[in-house]
Amino acid sequence: MSQRTFSIIKPDAMRKGHTGAILADIEKAGFRIVAIKKLSISKPQAEGFYYVHKERPFFDSLTTFMSSGPIVALVLEKDNAIGDLRKLMGATNPANAEEGTIRKRYAGSIEENAIHGSDAAETAQFEIGFFFAGHELV
Ligand code: CMP
């Protein structure tokens, strides 16, 4: 069944010039781009987006990193979009990511790991609404 997920191309991947390659990987894997925007977020906005991680030891560093430069926010659609995007991204830590995954190809560390993808349907709904208004989903 067709499903939507939310993704971010993170500041590390954008600084290294991997934005186009990652978008191409996503499209080649069969995702339709429902919405896309390049923007920068503030530290408080990053804290709002990642609030579920607020007790984690890496929260301060993660939100500093995510507000350190431009990102690309995406809404993607395909059958089993949430699971399939997570497969395409690979493990959170690129050292554990399988060959051919985005994180294996482009990520530098467990924090600066090139791409984010929603982990569940409720999370996707929250994350899409955080970045996009309904009229931007086309
Ligand atoms: P993401 O999929 O965006 O979800 C939470 C993010 O926190 C994750 O990708 C990483 O960027 C970061 N993260 C997760 N675990 C760690 C960790 N152990 N140390 C530093 N950053 C982490």
PDB file of C-alpha atoms and ligand atoms in Angstrom:
ATOM      1  CA  MET A   1       0.000   0.000   0.000  1.00  0.00           C
ATOM      2  CA  SER A   2       1.261   3.451  -0.889  1.00  0.00           C
ATOM      3  CA  GLN A   3       2.742   5.173   2.133  1.00  0.00           C
ATOM      4  CA  ARG A   4       4.486   8.479   2.862  1.00  0.00           C
ATOM      5  CA  THR A   5       7.653   9.030   4.821  1.00  0.00           C
ATOM      6  CA  PHE A   6       9.773  12.017   5.752  1.00  0.00           C
ATOM      7  CA  SER A   7      13.471  12.424   5.077  1.00  0.00           C
ATOM      8  CA  ILE A   8      16.251  14.966   5.591  1.00  0.00           C
ATOM      9  CA  ILE A   9      19.488  15.221   3.660  1.00  0.00           C
ATOM     10  CA  LYS A  10      21.698  16.360   6.529  1.00  0.00           C
ATOM     11  CA  PRO A  11      24.231  19.251   6.613  1.00  0.00           C
ATOM     12  CA  ASP A  12      27.279  16.941   6.276  1.00  0.00           C
ATOM     13  CA  ALA A  13      26.039  15.433   2.985  1.00  0.00           C
ATOM     14  CA  MET A  14      25.141  18.874   1.642  1.00  0.00           C
ATOM     15  CA  ARG A  15      28.559  20.341   2.570  1.00  0.00           C
ATOM     16  CA  LYS A  16      30.276  17.443   0.774  1.00  0.00           C
ATOM     17  CA  GLY A  17      28.188  17.965  -2.389  1.00  0.00           C
ATOM     18  CA  HIS A  18      26.232  14.690  -2.196  1.00  0.00           C
ATOM     19  CA  THR A  19      22.731  16.206  -2.387  1.00  0.00           C
ATOM     20  CA  GLY A  20      22.080  15.380  -6.044  1.00  0.00           C
ATOM     21  CA  ALA A  21      23.516  11.866  -5.762  1.00  0.00           C
ATOM     22  CA  ILE A  22      21.325  11.084  -2.737  1.00  0.00           C
ATOM     23  CA  LEU A  23      18.215  12.420  -4.488  1.00  0.00           C
ATOM     24  CA  ALA A  24      19.084  10.251  -7.503  1.00  0.00           C
ATOM     25  CA  ASP A  25      19.479   7.170  -5.261  1.00  0.00           C
ATOM     26  CA  ILE A  26      16.067   7.905  -3.724  1.00  0.00           C
ATOM     27  CA  GLU A  27      14.352   8.273  -7.105  1.00  0.00           C
ATOM     28  CA  LYS A  28      16.120   5.199  -8.532  1.00  0.00           C
ATOM     29  CA  ALA A  29      14.752   3.213  -5.579  1.00  0.00           C
ATOM     30  CA  GLY A  30      11.222   4.064  -6.720  1.00  0.00           C
ATOM     31  CA  PHE A  31      10.229   6.887  -4.384  1.00  0.00           C
ATOM     32  CA  ARG A  32       8.074   9.738  -5.693  1.00  0.00           C
ATOM     33  CA  ILE A  33       9.046  13.168  -4.354  1.00  0.00           C
ATOM     34  CA  VAL A  34       5.826  14.606  -2.895  1.00  0.00           C
ATOM     35  CA  ALA A  35       7.497  17.715  -1.418  1.00  0.00           C
ATOM     36  CA  ILE A  36      11.040  19.088  -1.280  1.00  0.00           C
ATOM     37  CA  LYS A  37      12.657  22.171   0.226  1.00  0.00           C
ATOM     38  CA  LYS A  38      16.142  23.413   1.051  1.00  0.00           C
ATOM     39  CA  LEU A  39      16.336  25.378   4.289  1.00  0.00           C
ATOM     40  CA  SER A  40      18.372  25.993   7.419  1.00  0.00           C
ATOM     41  CA  ILE A  41      16.936  25.327  10.862  1.00  0.00           C
ATOM     42  CA  SER A  42      17.808  27.038  14.138  1.00  0.00           C
ATOM     43  CA  LYS A  43      19.046  25.128  17.189  1.00  0.00           C
ATOM     44  CA  PRO A  44      15.608  25.496  18.911  1.00  0.00           C
ATOM     45  CA  GLN A  45      13.912  24.154  15.766  1.00  0.00           C
ATOM     46  CA  ALA A  46      16.311  21.181  15.701  1.00  0.00           C
ATOM     47  CA  GLU A  47      15.517  20.590  19.400  1.00  0.00           C
ATOM     48  CA  GLY A  48      11.796  20.586  18.556  1.00  0.00           C
ATOM     49  CA  PHE A  49      12.247  18.144  15.699  1.00  0.00           C
ATOM     50  CA  TYR A  50      14.361  15.715  17.771  1.00  0.00           C
ATOM     51  CA  TYR A  51      12.509  16.207  21.083  1.00  0.00           C
ATOM     52  CA  VAL A  52      12.084  12.415  21.484  1.00  0.00           C
ATOM     53  CA  HIS A  53      15.864  12.258  21.913  1.00  0.00           C
ATOM     54  CA  LYS A  54      16.065  15.083  24.487  1.00  0.00           C
ATOM     55  CA  GLU A  55      17.345  12.835  27.284  1.00  0.00           C
ATOM     56  CA  ARG A  56      20.072  11.267  25.111  1.00  0.00           C
ATOM     57  CA  PRO A  57      23.697  12.219  25.764  1.00  0.00           C
ATOM     58  CA  PHE A  58      24.125  13.209  22.104  1.00  0.00           C
ATOM     59  CA  PHE A  59      21.110  15.586  22.015  1.00  0.00           C
ATOM     60  CA  ASP A  60      23.089  18.827  22.309  1.00  0.00           C
ATOM     61  CA  SER A  61      25.681  17.790  19.761  1.00  0.00           C
ATOM     62  CA  LEU A  62      23.036  16.393  17.355  1.00  0.00           C
ATOM     63  CA  THR A  63      20.934  19.577  17.420  1.00  0.00           C
ATOM     64  CA  THR A  64      24.044  21.770  17.005  1.00  0.00           C
ATOM     65  CA  PHE A  65      25.030  19.683  13.978  1.00  0.00           C
ATOM     66  CA  MET A  66      21.532  19.737  12.444  1.00  0.00           C
ATOM     67  CA  SER A  67      21.442  23.539  12.710  1.00  0.00           C
ATOM     68  CA  SER A  68      24.997  23.957  11.342  1.00  0.00           C
ATOM     69  CA  GLY A  69      24.055  24.423   7.683  1.00  0.00           C
ATOM     70  CA  PRO A  70      21.426  23.935   5.014  1.00  0.00           C
ATOM     71  CA  ILE A  71      19.402  20.727   4.804  1.00  0.00           C
ATOM     72  CA  VAL A  72      16.915  19.327   2.301  1.00  0.00           C
ATOM     73  CA  ALA A  73      13.562  18.237   3.745  1.00  0.00           C
ATOM     74  CA  LEU A  74      11.599  15.691   1.734  1.00  0.00           C
ATOM     75  CA  VAL A  75       8.265  13.915   1.743  1.00  0.00           C
ATOM     76  CA  LEU A  76       8.553  10.638  -0.177  1.00  0.00           C
ATOM     77  CA  GLU A  77       5.922   8.165  -1.335  1.00  0.00           C
ATOM     78  CA  LYS A  78       5.920   4.524  -2.433  1.00  0.00           C
ATOM     79  CA  ASP A  79       4.663   1.147  -1.248  1.00  0.00           C
ATOM     80  CA  ASN A  80       6.219   0.464   2.182  1.00  0.00           C
ATOM     81  CA  ALA A  81       7.997   3.846   2.048  1.00  0.00           C
ATOM     82  CA  ILE A  82       9.036   3.912   5.726  1.00  0.00           C
ATOM     83  CA  GLY A  83      10.699   0.483   5.764  1.00  0.00           C
ATOM     84  CA  ASP A  84      12.132   0.780   2.259  1.00  0.00           C
ATOM     85  CA  LEU A  85      13.746   4.166   2.953  1.00  0.00           C
ATOM     86  CA  ARG A  86      15.330   2.839   6.146  1.00  0.00           C
ATOM     87  CA  LYS A  87      16.719  -0.097   4.136  1.00  0.00           C
ATOM     88  CA  LEU A  88      18.091   2.286   1.483  1.00  0.00           C
ATOM     89  CA  MET A  89      19.651   4.524   4.197  1.00  0.00           C
ATOM     90  CA  GLY A  90      21.432   1.667   6.003  1.00  0.00           C
ATOM     91  CA  ALA A  91      22.349   1.424   9.692  1.00  0.00           C
ATOM     92  CA  THR A  92      22.530   4.617  11.810  1.00  0.00           C
ATOM     93  CA  ASN A  93      26.270   4.042  12.270  1.00  0.00           C
ATOM     94  CA  PRO A  94      27.843   3.977   8.784  1.00  0.00           C
ATOM     95  CA  ALA A  95      30.434   1.514  10.103  1.00  0.00           C
ATOM     96  CA  ASN A  96      27.588  -1.035  10.334  1.00  0.00           C
ATOM     97  CA  ALA A  97      25.792  -0.020   7.115  1.00  0.00           C
ATOM     98  CA  GLU A  98      25.533  -2.505   4.250  1.00  0.00           C
ATOM     99  CA  GLU A  99      27.229  -1.955   0.883  1.00  0.00           C
ATOM    100  CA  GLY A 100      25.098   0.074  -1.508  1.00  0.00           C
ATOM    101  CA  THR A 101      23.273   2.001   1.220  1.00  0.00           C
ATOM    102  CA  ILE A 102      23.300   5.803   1.368  1.00  0.00           C
ATOM    103  CA  ARG A 103      25.040   5.888   4.741  1.00  0.00           C
ATOM    104  CA  LYS A 104      27.715   3.422   3.606  1.00  0.00           C
ATOM    105  CA  ARG A 105      28.408   5.626   0.574  1.00  0.00           C
ATOM    106  CA  TYR A 106      28.126   9.107   2.035  1.00  0.00           C
ATOM    107  CA  ALA A 107      28.072   9.167   5.870  1.00  0.00           C
ATOM    108  CA  GLY A 108      31.114   9.995   7.981  1.00  0.00           C
ATOM    109  CA  SER A 109      30.022   9.060  11.515  1.00  0.00           C
ATOM    110  CA  ILE A 110      27.094   7.904  13.654  1.00  0.00           C
ATOM    111  CA  GLU A 111      26.060  11.546  14.142  1.00  0.00           C
ATOM    112  CA  GLU A 112      27.002  13.034  10.765  1.00  0.00           C
ATOM    113  CA  ASN A 113      25.211  10.243   8.948  1.00  0.00           C
ATOM    114  CA  ALA A 114      24.021  11.980   5.761  1.00  0.00           C
ATOM    115  CA  ILE A 115      20.296  11.227   5.917  1.00  0.00           C
ATOM    116  CA  HIS A 116      17.325  10.930   8.264  1.00  0.00           C
ATOM    117  CA  GLY A 117      14.208   8.833   7.668  1.00  0.00           C
ATOM    118  CA  SER A 118      11.082   8.414   9.801  1.00  0.00           C
ATOM    119  CA  ASP A 119      11.019   5.240  11.911  1.00  0.00           C
ATOM    120  CA  ALA A 120       7.227   4.711  12.090  1.00  0.00           C
ATOM    121  CA  ALA A 121       3.924   5.983  10.659  1.00  0.00           C
ATOM    122  CA  GLU A 122       3.165   8.257  13.650  1.00  0.00           C
ATOM    123  CA  THR A 123       6.685   9.720  13.510  1.00  0.00           C
ATOM    124  CA  ALA A 124       6.323  10.339   9.766  1.00  0.00           C
ATOM    125  CA  GLN A 125       3.087  12.225  10.361  1.00  0.00           C
ATOM    126  CA  PHE A 126       4.708  14.423  13.041  1.00  0.00           C
ATOM    127  CA  GLU A 127       7.830  15.036  10.964  1.00  0.00           C
ATOM    128  CA  ILE A 128       5.957  15.875   7.728  1.00  0.00           C
ATOM    129  CA  GLY A 129       3.787  18.342   9.660  1.00  0.00           C
ATOM    130  CA  PHE A 130       6.866  19.886  11.290  1.00  0.00           C
ATOM    131  CA  PHE A 131       8.295  20.935   7.916  1.00  0.00           C
ATOM    132  CA  PHE A 132       5.404  21.133   5.442  1.00  0.00           C
ATOM    133  CA  ALA A 133       1.913  22.580   5.211  1.00  0.00           C
ATOM    134  CA  GLY A 134      -0.794  20.408   3.637  1.00  0.00           C
ATOM    135  CA  HIS A 135      -0.900  22.555   0.482  1.00  0.00           C
ATOM    136  CA  GLU A 136       2.798  21.811  -0.165  1.00  0.00           C
ATOM    137  CA  LEU A 137       2.172  18.066  -0.515  1.00  0.00           C
ATOM    138  CA  VAL A 138       1.472  17.459  -4.188  1.00  0.00           C
TER     139      VAL A 138
HETATM  140  P1  CMP B   1      18.533  10.071  12.782  1.00  0.00           P
HETATM  141  O1  CMP B   1      17.998   8.944  11.974  1.00  0.00           O
HETATM  142  O2  CMP B   1      18.343  11.447  12.249  1.00  0.00           O
HETATM  143  O3  CMP B   1      17.903  10.010  14.257  1.00  0.00           O
HETATM  144  C1  CMP B   1      18.548  10.500  15.387  1.00  0.00           C
HETATM  145  C2  CMP B   1      19.957  10.902  15.100  1.00  0.00           C
HETATM  146  O4  CMP B   1      20.780  10.981  16.238  1.00  0.00           O
HETATM  147  C3  CMP B   1      20.645   9.850  14.234  1.00  0.00           C
HETATM  148  O5  CMP B   1      20.104   9.853  12.950  1.00  0.00           O
HETATM  149  C4  CMP B   1      22.088  10.276  14.370  1.00  0.00           C
HETATM  150  O6  CMP B   1      22.392  11.398  13.556  1.00  0.00           O
HETATM  151  C5  CMP B   1      22.107  10.702  15.827  1.00  0.00           C
HETATM  152  N1  CMP B   1      22.620   9.640  16.707  1.00  0.00           N
HETATM  153  C6  CMP B   1      22.059   8.461  16.972  1.00  0.00           C
HETATM  154  N2  CMP B   1      22.810   7.743  17.841  1.00  0.00           N
HETATM  155  C7  CMP B   1      23.881   8.521  18.122  1.00  0.00           C
HETATM  156  C8  CMP B   1      25.023   8.367  18.940  1.00  0.00           C
HETATM  157  N3  CMP B   1      25.219   7.251  19.669  1.00  0.00           N
HETATM  158  N4  CMP B   1      25.918   9.367  18.971  1.00  0.00           N
HETATM  159  C9  CMP B   1      25.717  10.502  18.257  1.00  0.00           C
HETATM  160  N5  CMP B   1      24.650  10.700  17.447  1.00  0.00           N
HETATM  161  C10 CMP B   1      23.746   9.725  17.386  1.00  0.00           C
END
